[in-house]
């Protein structure tokens, strides 16, 4: 009937939109502002769906016919807005973890493995993109992959310059992987998954671990320069620096404990980072006090054996240490 009266779908929809949403009929300037004049039905004539049934559509000949005689409609949920990304239509799917202790990475991996293949098989033109928190974490991971090696090289260079030794800074970096054991145990105890924020905590952990090791090695080198025998210098360095290293670690763990035990939702994102630092430094403290002296002794024995093979004479343990060689030079 609408086509016979000279109407089309576009013309009918244009009149419905103008009546209920409004049509711009005039623009004028008032100072610096632009004023738009819109015309539409008053509120009483557009507040109910029955008003749509009673609406009169104007035909090209000027006649007015009820909408119900020329069109039918169904009430369905439609798209409020159509988003585009890089020129292509976008459907955004968002969700939150029901349990903050779950791993978003594991959930996403499950979707990639079991859900998305079926969707892509049914709709081949669909291209999935992973945005939001996943994209942010991916950027953080990529940045860490680029920056962390540079930071470690700079740290090694500074420590080597201060100690005048290439071997002692290397021993500090050997301790770093051992601290990951504490990080893993901490996440297991609290039921947390290791994620990118845990990695940021590990970066902070490396700085604290190296600092504790520096305190011990610096004291050891000072004792050697003062003429203390090698074994006694090793024991005395551990004894004299035990309090400083232990209290530094204890205060760090105590300061992070309230955050780790916090139950609020806003704190859940920071808890993996705090666990990495707290448990990592607790375990690394034991490694610094017990494993680092063993590494120093092993390095010294290797240098003694190498000098013995090269010169044919077994040197004193103190003489192969860089701190003593600097005094002799």
mmCIF file of C-alpha atoms in Angstrom:
data_model
loop_
_atom_site.group_PDB
_atom_site.id
_atom_site.type_symbol
_atom_site.label_atom_id
_atom_site.label_comp_id
_atom_site.label_asym_id
_atom_site.label_seq_id
_atom_site.Cartn_x
_atom_site.Cartn_y
_atom_site.Cartn_z
ATOM 1 C CA UNK A 1 0.000 0.000 0.000
ATOM 2 C CA UNK A 2 2.854 2.396 0.798
ATOM 3 C CA UNK A 3 4.486 1.871 -2.613
ATOM 4 C CA UNK A 4 1.146 2.444 -4.351
ATOM 5 C CA UNK A 5 0.843 5.763 -2.535
ATOM 6 C CA UNK A 6 4.308 6.797 -3.701
ATOM 7 C CA UNK A 7 6.056 6.108 -0.396
ATOM 8 C CA UNK A 8 9.288 4.178 0.160
ATOM 9 C CA UNK A 9 10.904 2.661 3.212
ATOM 10 C CA UNK A 10 13.343 5.562 3.461
ATOM 11 C CA UNK A 11 10.648 8.215 3.265
ATOM 12 C CA UNK A 12 8.511 6.495 5.918
ATOM 13 C CA UNK A 13 11.485 6.078 8.253
ATOM 14 C CA UNK A 14 12.501 9.698 7.709
ATOM 15 C CA UNK A 15 9.073 10.908 8.822
ATOM 16 C CA UNK A 16 9.036 8.590 11.852
ATOM 17 C CA UNK A 17 12.493 9.814 12.858
ATOM 18 C CA UNK A 18 11.534 13.451 12.373
ATOM 19 C CA UNK A 19 8.400 13.061 14.446
ATOM 20 C CA UNK A 20 9.876 11.213 17.407
ATOM 21 C CA UNK A 21 13.583 12.093 17.340
ATOM 22 C CA UNK A 22 13.329 15.466 15.626
ATOM 23 C CA UNK A 23 14.452 17.261 12.482
ATOM 24 C CA UNK A 24 16.840 20.205 12.346
ATOM 25 C CA UNK A 25 15.087 23.110 10.617
ATOM 26 C CA UNK A 26 17.298 26.103 11.366
ATOM 27 C CA UNK A 27 20.708 27.195 12.590
ATOM 28 C CA UNK A 28 21.698 30.657 13.695
ATOM 29 C CA UNK A 29 24.564 32.275 15.557
ATOM 30 C CA UNK A 30 24.233 33.806 18.978
ATOM 31 C CA UNK A 31 27.573 35.293 19.852
ATOM 32 C CA UNK A 32 30.127 32.540 19.569
ATOM 33 C CA UNK A 33 27.531 29.782 19.889
ATOM 34 C CA UNK A 34 25.568 28.067 17.136
ATOM 35 C CA UNK A 35 21.926 27.470 17.973
ATOM 36 C CA UNK A 36 20.077 24.596 16.303
ATOM 37 C CA UNK A 37 16.291 24.542 16.109
ATOM 38 C CA UNK A 38 14.730 21.084 16.157
ATOM 39 C CA UNK A 39 11.072 20.275 15.482
ATOM 40 C CA UNK A 40 9.338 17.128 16.755
ATOM 41 C CA UNK A 41 6.162 15.989 18.483
ATOM 42 C CA UNK A 42 5.604 17.272 21.974
ATOM 43 C CA UNK A 43 6.283 14.917 24.858
ATOM 44 C CA UNK A 44 2.689 13.763 25.271
ATOM 45 C CA UNK A 45 2.533 12.645 21.633
ATOM 46 C CA UNK A 46 5.823 10.701 21.624
ATOM 47 C CA UNK A 47 5.959 9.081 25.064
ATOM 48 C CA UNK A 48 4.067 5.859 24.209
ATOM 49 C CA UNK A 49 4.309 3.188 21.543
ATOM 50 C CA UNK A 50 0.609 3.765 20.811
ATOM 51 C CA UNK A 51 1.542 7.212 19.506
ATOM 52 C CA UNK A 52 3.494 5.455 16.763
ATOM 53 C CA UNK A 53 0.400 3.512 15.661
ATOM 54 C CA UNK A 54 -1.649 6.745 15.470
ATOM 55 C CA UNK A 55 1.018 8.631 13.552
ATOM 56 C CA UNK A 56 -0.007 10.014 10.174
ATOM 57 C CA UNK A 57 2.380 9.654 7.230
ATOM 58 C CA UNK A 58 2.264 12.340 4.544
ATOM 59 C CA UNK A 59 2.205 10.972 0.988
ATOM 60 C CA UNK A 60 3.736 12.790 -2.016
ATOM 61 C CA UNK A 61 0.205 13.956 -2.957
ATOM 62 C CA UNK A 62 -0.271 15.607 0.445
ATOM 63 C CA UNK A 63 -2.636 13.029 1.894
ATOM 64 C CA UNK A 64 -2.161 11.737 5.443
ATOM 65 C CA UNK A 65 -2.526 8.014 6.114
ATOM 66 C CA UNK A 66 -2.111 6.108 9.400
ATOM 67 C CA UNK A 67 1.200 4.315 9.762
ATOM 68 C CA UNK A 68 -0.569 1.073 10.664
ATOM 69 C CA UNK A 69 -2.189 0.968 7.181
ATOM 70 C CA UNK A 70 1.069 1.150 5.210
ATOM 71 C CA UNK A 71 3.692 -0.471 7.459
ATOM 72 C CA UNK A 72 4.178 -3.077 10.152
ATOM 73 C CA UNK A 73 6.913 -3.271 12.748
ATOM 74 C CA UNK A 74 8.273 -5.559 15.447
ATOM 75 C CA UNK A 75 9.908 -4.525 18.695
ATOM 76 C CA UNK A 76 13.397 -6.000 18.916
ATOM 77 C CA UNK A 77 16.664 -5.093 20.507
ATOM 78 C CA UNK A 78 18.861 -3.215 18.025
ATOM 79 C CA UNK A 79 22.371 -1.849 17.921
ATOM 80 C CA UNK A 80 22.657 1.375 19.857
ATOM 81 C CA UNK A 81 25.891 2.228 18.103
ATOM 82 C CA UNK A 82 28.025 0.636 15.408
ATOM 83 C CA UNK A 83 31.715 0.809 16.227
ATOM 84 C CA UNK A 84 34.500 0.644 13.683
ATOM 85 C CA UNK A 85 38.151 -0.257 14.140
ATOM 86 C CA UNK A 86 40.586 0.399 11.288
ATOM 87 C CA UNK A 87 37.661 0.846 8.915
ATOM 88 C CA UNK A 88 35.960 -2.453 9.814
ATOM 89 C CA UNK A 89 32.859 -3.024 11.894
ATOM 90 C CA UNK A 90 33.645 -4.071 15.429
ATOM 91 C CA UNK A 91 31.760 -6.187 17.942
ATOM 92 C CA UNK A 92 33.252 -5.759 21.385
ATOM 93 C CA UNK A 93 32.977 -8.548 23.946
ATOM 94 C CA UNK A 94 33.931 -7.597 27.482
ATOM 95 C CA UNK A 95 33.972 -9.586 30.698
ATOM 96 C CA UNK A 96 35.320 -9.559 34.231
ATOM 97 C CA UNK A 97 36.746 -12.464 36.176
ATOM 98 C CA UNK A 98 34.245 -13.853 38.662
ATOM 99 C CA UNK A 99 37.178 -14.855 40.870
ATOM 100 C CA UNK A 100 40.025 -12.341 41.070
ATOM 101 C CA UNK A 101 42.466 -15.173 41.759
ATOM 102 C CA UNK A 102 41.835 -16.731 38.362
ATOM 103 C CA UNK A 103 44.245 -16.039 35.544
ATOM 104 C CA UNK A 104 42.928 -13.905 32.698
ATOM 105 C CA UNK A 105 45.640 -15.372 30.481
ATOM 106 C CA UNK A 106 44.403 -18.924 31.134
ATOM 107 C CA UNK A 107 40.794 -17.963 30.432
ATOM 108 C CA UNK A 108 41.832 -16.256 27.205
ATOM 109 C CA UNK A 109 43.891 -19.285 26.180
ATOM 110 C CA UNK A 110 40.843 -21.488 26.772
ATOM 111 C CA UNK A 111 38.726 -19.220 24.564
ATOM 112 C CA UNK A 112 41.343 -19.269 21.816
ATOM 113 C CA UNK A 113 41.576 -23.047 21.900
ATOM 114 C CA UNK A 114 37.926 -24.088 22.224
ATOM 115 C CA UNK A 115 35.535 -21.212 21.453
ATOM 116 C CA UNK A 116 37.029 -19.038 18.731
ATOM 117 C CA UNK A 117 37.730 -21.869 16.225
ATOM 118 C CA UNK A 118 34.006 -22.674 16.104
ATOM 119 C CA UNK A 119 33.077 -19.020 15.589
ATOM 120 C CA UNK A 120 35.657 -18.534 12.833
ATOM 121 C CA UNK A 121 34.555 -21.754 11.131
ATOM 122 C CA UNK A 122 30.966 -20.506 11.065
ATOM 123 C CA UNK A 123 31.848 -16.887 10.181
ATOM 124 C CA UNK A 124 35.102 -16.924 8.160
ATOM 125 C CA UNK A 125 35.178 -13.124 7.812
ATOM 126 C CA UNK A 126 35.510 -12.624 11.571
ATOM 127 C CA UNK A 127 38.978 -11.560 12.706
ATOM 128 C CA UNK A 128 39.552 -11.709 16.485
ATOM 129 C CA UNK A 129 41.628 -9.031 18.209
ATOM 130 C CA UNK A 130 42.539 -9.173 21.883
ATOM 131 C CA UNK A 131 42.373 -5.761 23.489
ATOM 132 C CA UNK A 132 41.791 -4.358 26.947
ATOM 133 C CA UNK A 133 43.783 -5.827 29.809
ATOM 134 C CA UNK A 134 45.329 -8.458 27.547
ATOM 135 C CA UNK A 135 46.691 -5.801 25.191
ATOM 136 C CA UNK A 136 47.985 -3.705 28.078
ATOM 137 C CA UNK A 137 49.756 -6.692 29.609
ATOM 138 C CA UNK A 138 51.192 -7.624 26.215
ATOM 139 C CA UNK A 139 52.643 -4.137 25.852
ATOM 140 C CA UNK A 140 54.122 -4.336 29.348
ATOM 141 C CA UNK A 141 55.633 -7.729 28.563
ATOM 142 C CA UNK A 142 57.144 -6.470 25.310
ATOM 143 C CA UNK A 143 58.539 -3.391 27.039
ATOM 144 C CA UNK A 144 60.064 -5.541 29.770
ATOM 145 C CA UNK A 145 61.629 -7.793 27.148
ATOM 146 C CA UNK A 146 63.345 -4.788 25.573
ATOM 147 C CA UNK A 147 64.246 -2.796 28.670
ATOM 148 C CA UNK A 148 65.167 -5.493 31.211
ATOM 149 C CA UNK A 149 68.323 -6.733 29.392
ATOM 150 C CA UNK A 150 69.538 -3.145 29.083
ATOM 151 C CA UNK A 151 68.891 -2.531 32.787
ATOM 152 C CA UNK A 152 70.756 -5.701 33.772
ATOM 153 C CA UNK A 153 73.718 -4.742 31.592
ATOM 154 C CA UNK A 154 73.842 -1.276 33.137
ATOM 155 C CA UNK A 155 73.619 -2.741 36.649
ATOM 156 C CA UNK A 156 76.420 -5.171 35.887
ATOM 157 C CA UNK A 157 78.580 -2.400 34.431
ATOM 158 C CA UNK A 158 78.149 -0.162 37.473
ATOM 159 C CA UNK A 159 78.874 -2.979 39.958
ATOM 160 C CA UNK A 160 81.890 -4.146 37.960
ATOM 161 C CA UNK A 161 83.230 -0.592 37.899
ATOM 162 C CA UNK A 162 82.811 -0.189 41.665
ATOM 163 C CA UNK A 163 84.329 -3.578 42.601
ATOM 164 C CA UNK A 164 86.953 -3.514 39.822
ATOM 165 C CA UNK A 165 85.969 -7.107 39.205
ATOM 166 C CA UNK A 166 84.075 -8.989 36.507
ATOM 167 C CA UNK A 167 83.456 -12.106 38.581
ATOM 168 C CA UNK A 168 81.850 -10.742 41.754
ATOM 169 C CA UNK A 169 78.976 -8.919 39.935
ATOM 170 C CA UNK A 170 78.352 -12.098 37.971
ATOM 171 C CA UNK A 171 77.866 -14.018 41.226
ATOM 172 C CA UNK A 172 75.141 -11.559 42.233
ATOM 173 C CA UNK A 173 73.293 -12.188 38.984
ATOM 174 C CA UNK A 174 73.581 -15.951 39.495
ATOM 175 C CA UNK A 175 71.429 -15.519 42.617
ATOM 176 C CA UNK A 176 68.556 -13.974 40.648
ATOM 177 C CA UNK A 177 67.113 -17.245 39.231
ATOM 178 C CA UNK A 178 67.161 -18.793 42.718
ATOM 179 C CA UNK A 179 64.871 -16.039 43.998
ATOM 180 C CA UNK A 180 62.222 -17.171 41.491
ATOM 181 C CA UNK A 181 61.681 -20.228 43.686
ATOM 182 C CA UNK A 182 60.382 -17.963 46.443
ATOM 183 C CA UNK A 183 58.167 -16.130 43.941
ATOM 184 C CA UNK A 184 56.625 -19.421 42.762
ATOM 185 C CA UNK A 185 56.045 -20.645 46.329
ATOM 186 C CA UNK A 186 54.431 -17.344 47.303
ATOM 187 C CA UNK A 187 51.945 -17.457 44.433
ATOM 188 C CA UNK A 188 51.132 -21.090 45.205
ATOM 189 C CA UNK A 189 50.538 -20.376 48.909
ATOM 190 C CA UNK A 190 48.113 -17.531 48.168
ATOM 191 C CA UNK A 191 46.455 -19.228 45.212
ATOM 192 C CA UNK A 192 47.501 -16.506 42.777
ATOM 193 C CA UNK A 193 48.564 -17.030 39.190
ATOM 194 C CA UNK A 194 51.814 -15.544 37.878
ATOM 195 C CA UNK A 195 51.086 -12.707 35.448
ATOM 196 C CA UNK A 196 52.695 -9.571 34.059
ATOM 197 C CA UNK A 197 52.301 -7.718 37.364
ATOM 198 C CA UNK A 198 54.225 -10.543 39.007
ATOM 199 C CA UNK A 199 56.966 -9.873 36.467
ATOM 200 C CA UNK A 200 57.064 -6.208 37.477
ATOM 201 C CA UNK A 201 57.476 -7.329 41.068
ATOM 202 C CA UNK A 202 60.392 -9.545 40.004
ATOM 203 C CA UNK A 203 62.070 -6.493 38.434
ATOM 204 C CA UNK A 204 61.820 -4.685 41.773
ATOM 205 C CA UNK A 205 63.036 -7.837 43.508
ATOM 206 C CA UNK A 206 66.207 -7.893 41.411
ATOM 207 C CA UNK A 207 67.162 -4.441 42.670
ATOM 208 C CA UNK A 208 66.690 -5.400 46.327
ATOM 209 C CA UNK A 209 68.538 -8.691 45.881
ATOM 210 C CA UNK A 210 71.536 -7.048 44.231
ATOM 211 C CA UNK A 211 71.620 -4.411 46.962
ATOM 212 C CA UNK A 212 71.807 -7.066 49.712
ATOM 213 C CA UNK A 213 74.588 -8.871 47.871
ATOM 214 C CA UNK A 214 76.527 -5.638 47.422
ATOM 215 C CA UNK A 215 76.520 -5.053 51.171
ATOM 216 C CA UNK A 216 78.030 -8.468 51.863
ATOM 217 C CA UNK A 217 80.655 -8.393 49.104
ATOM 218 C CA UNK A 218 81.732 -4.844 49.899
ATOM 219 C CA UNK A 219 82.342 -5.778 53.532
ATOM 220 C CA UNK A 220 84.249 -8.882 52.432
ATOM 221 C CA UNK A 221 86.522 -6.818 50.174
ATOM 222 C CA UNK A 222 87.162 -4.255 52.925
ATOM 223 C CA UNK A 223 88.235 -6.979 55.341
ATOM 224 C CA UNK A 224 90.622 -8.422 52.779
ATOM 225 C CA UNK A 225 92.194 -5.000 52.242
ATOM 226 C CA UNK A 226 92.668 -4.709 56.020
ATOM 227 C CA UNK A 227 94.743 -7.889 56.001
ATOM 228 C CA UNK A 228 92.161 -10.293 57.423
ATOM 229 C CA UNK A 229 92.711 -13.924 56.241
ATOM 230 C CA UNK A 230 90.348 -15.189 53.552
ATOM 231 C CA UNK A 231 88.251 -17.613 55.601
ATOM 232 C CA UNK A 232 87.992 -15.282 58.558
ATOM 233 C CA UNK A 233 87.046 -12.393 56.257
ATOM 234 C CA UNK A 234 84.272 -14.503 54.778
ATOM 235 C CA UNK A 235 82.837 -15.430 58.181
ATOM 236 C CA UNK A 236 83.216 -11.917 59.566
ATOM 237 C CA UNK A 237 81.525 -10.360 56.511
ATOM 238 C CA UNK A 238 78.506 -12.623 56.923
ATOM 239 C CA UNK A 239 78.338 -12.032 60.670
ATOM 240 C CA UNK A 240 78.690 -8.243 60.526
ATOM 241 C CA UNK A 241 76.250 -7.769 57.637
ATOM 242 C CA UNK A 242 73.660 -10.284 58.810
ATOM 243 C CA UNK A 243 71.690 -7.691 60.772
ATOM 244 C CA UNK A 244 71.603 -5.144 57.909
ATOM 245 C CA UNK A 245 70.551 -7.712 55.305
ATOM 246 C CA UNK A 246 68.023 -9.439 57.559
ATOM 247 C CA UNK A 247 66.369 -6.221 58.781
ATOM 248 C CA UNK A 248 66.147 -4.839 55.235
ATOM 249 C CA UNK A 249 64.330 -7.958 54.096
ATOM 250 C CA UNK A 250 62.169 -8.135 57.226
ATOM 251 C CA UNK A 251 60.938 -4.559 56.939
ATOM 252 C CA UNK A 252 60.217 -5.056 53.230
ATOM 253 C CA UNK A 253 58.134 -8.174 53.893
ATOM 254 C CA UNK A 254 56.350 -6.543 56.845
ATOM 255 C CA UNK A 255 55.490 -3.491 54.770
ATOM 256 C CA UNK A 256 53.988 -5.599 51.977
ATOM 257 C CA UNK A 257 52.091 -7.995 54.264
ATOM 258 C CA UNK A 258 48.953 -5.770 54.635
ATOM 259 C CA UNK A 259 48.674 -5.491 50.849
ATOM 260 C CA UNK A 260 49.100 -9.254 50.364
ATOM 261 C CA UNK A 261 46.400 -9.999 52.966
ATOM 262 C CA UNK A 262 44.006 -7.316 51.687
ATOM 263 C CA UNK A 263 40.680 -8.742 50.479
ATOM 264 C CA UNK A 264 39.238 -5.731 48.635
ATOM 265 C CA UNK A 265 38.757 -5.997 44.886
ATOM 266 C CA UNK A 266 40.854 -2.919 44.099
ATOM 267 C CA UNK A 267 43.906 -4.499 45.775
ATOM 268 C CA UNK A 268 43.749 -7.773 43.856
ATOM 269 C CA UNK A 269 45.656 -6.339 40.897
ATOM 270 C CA UNK A 270 48.633 -5.361 43.064
ATOM 271 C CA UNK A 271 48.795 -8.522 45.158
ATOM 272 C CA UNK A 272 50.812 -10.590 42.602
ATOM 273 C CA UNK A 273 53.433 -7.833 42.490
ATOM 274 C CA UNK A 274 53.626 -7.678 46.288
ATOM 275 C CA UNK A 275 53.901 -11.474 46.520
ATOM 276 C CA UNK A 276 56.799 -11.497 44.066
ATOM 277 C CA UNK A 277 58.726 -8.925 46.089
ATOM 278 C CA UNK A 278 57.914 -10.236 49.581
ATOM 279 C CA UNK A 279 58.425 -13.960 49.055
ATOM 280 C CA UNK A 280 61.210 -13.442 46.568
ATOM 281 C CA UNK A 281 63.244 -11.271 48.936
ATOM 282 C CA UNK A 282 62.577 -13.621 51.867
ATOM 283 C CA UNK A 283 64.007 -16.531 49.901
ATOM 284 C CA UNK A 284 66.757 -14.403 48.366
ATOM 285 C CA UNK A 285 67.910 -13.345 51.842
ATOM 286 C CA UNK A 286 68.727 -16.956 52.659
ATOM 287 C CA UNK A 287 70.495 -17.281 49.319
ATOM 288 C CA UNK A 288 72.518 -14.126 50.004
ATOM 289 C CA UNK A 289 73.616 -15.256 53.461
ATOM 290 C CA UNK A 290 74.369 -18.883 52.583
ATOM 291 C CA UNK A 291 74.692 -19.390 48.828
ATOM 292 C CA UNK A 292 76.611 -16.209 48.000
ATOM 293 C CA UNK A 293 79.543 -17.069 50.344
ATOM 294 C CA UNK A 294 79.657 -20.527 48.745
ATOM 295 C CA UNK A 295 79.802 -18.966 45.298
ATOM 296 C CA UNK A 296 82.557 -16.614 46.426
ATOM 297 C CA UNK A 297 84.528 -19.548 47.846
ATOM 298 C CA UNK A 298 84.004 -21.588 44.666
ATOM 299 C CA UNK A 299 85.201 -18.698 42.511
ATOM 300 C CA UNK A 300 88.253 -18.273 44.723
ATOM 301 C CA UNK A 301 89.103 -21.992 44.547
ATOM 302 C CA UNK A 302 88.808 -21.890 40.766
ATOM 303 C CA UNK A 303 91.130 -18.890 40.511
ATOM 304 C CA UNK A 304 93.645 -20.545 42.871
ATOM 305 C CA UNK A 305 93.626 -23.754 40.787
ATOM 306 C CA UNK A 306 93.970 -21.800 37.544
ATOM 307 C CA UNK A 307 96.900 -19.771 38.899
ATOM 308 C CA UNK A 308 98.525 -22.973 40.197
ATOM 309 C CA UNK A 309 98.279 -24.602 36.769
ATOM 310 C CA UNK A 310 99.557 -21.493 34.996
ATOM 311 C CA UNK A 311 102.473 -20.599 37.292
ATOM 312 C CA UNK A 312 103.265 -24.026 38.781
ATOM 313 C CA UNK A 313 102.971 -22.636 42.302
ATOM 314 C CA UNK A 314 99.903 -22.656 44.521
ATOM 315 C CA UNK A 315 99.071 -19.073 45.590
ATOM 316 C CA UNK A 316 97.448 -17.910 48.793
ATOM 317 C CA UNK A 317 93.681 -17.624 48.640
ATOM 318 C CA UNK A 318 93.818 -13.912 49.407
ATOM 319 C CA UNK A 319 96.297 -13.112 46.651
ATOM 320 C CA UNK A 320 93.955 -14.037 43.790
ATOM 321 C CA UNK A 321 91.201 -11.708 44.988
ATOM 322 C CA UNK A 322 90.814 -8.452 43.090
ATOM 323 C CA UNK A 323 90.732 -6.379 46.266
ATOM 324 C CA UNK A 324 94.264 -7.551 47.181
ATOM 325 C CA UNK A 325 95.553 -7.268 43.615
ATOM 326 C CA UNK A 326 94.560 -3.590 43.575
ATOM 327 C CA UNK A 327 96.663 -2.964 46.701
ATOM 328 C CA UNK A 328 99.631 -4.732 45.131
ATOM 329 C CA UNK A 329 99.264 -2.737 41.908
#
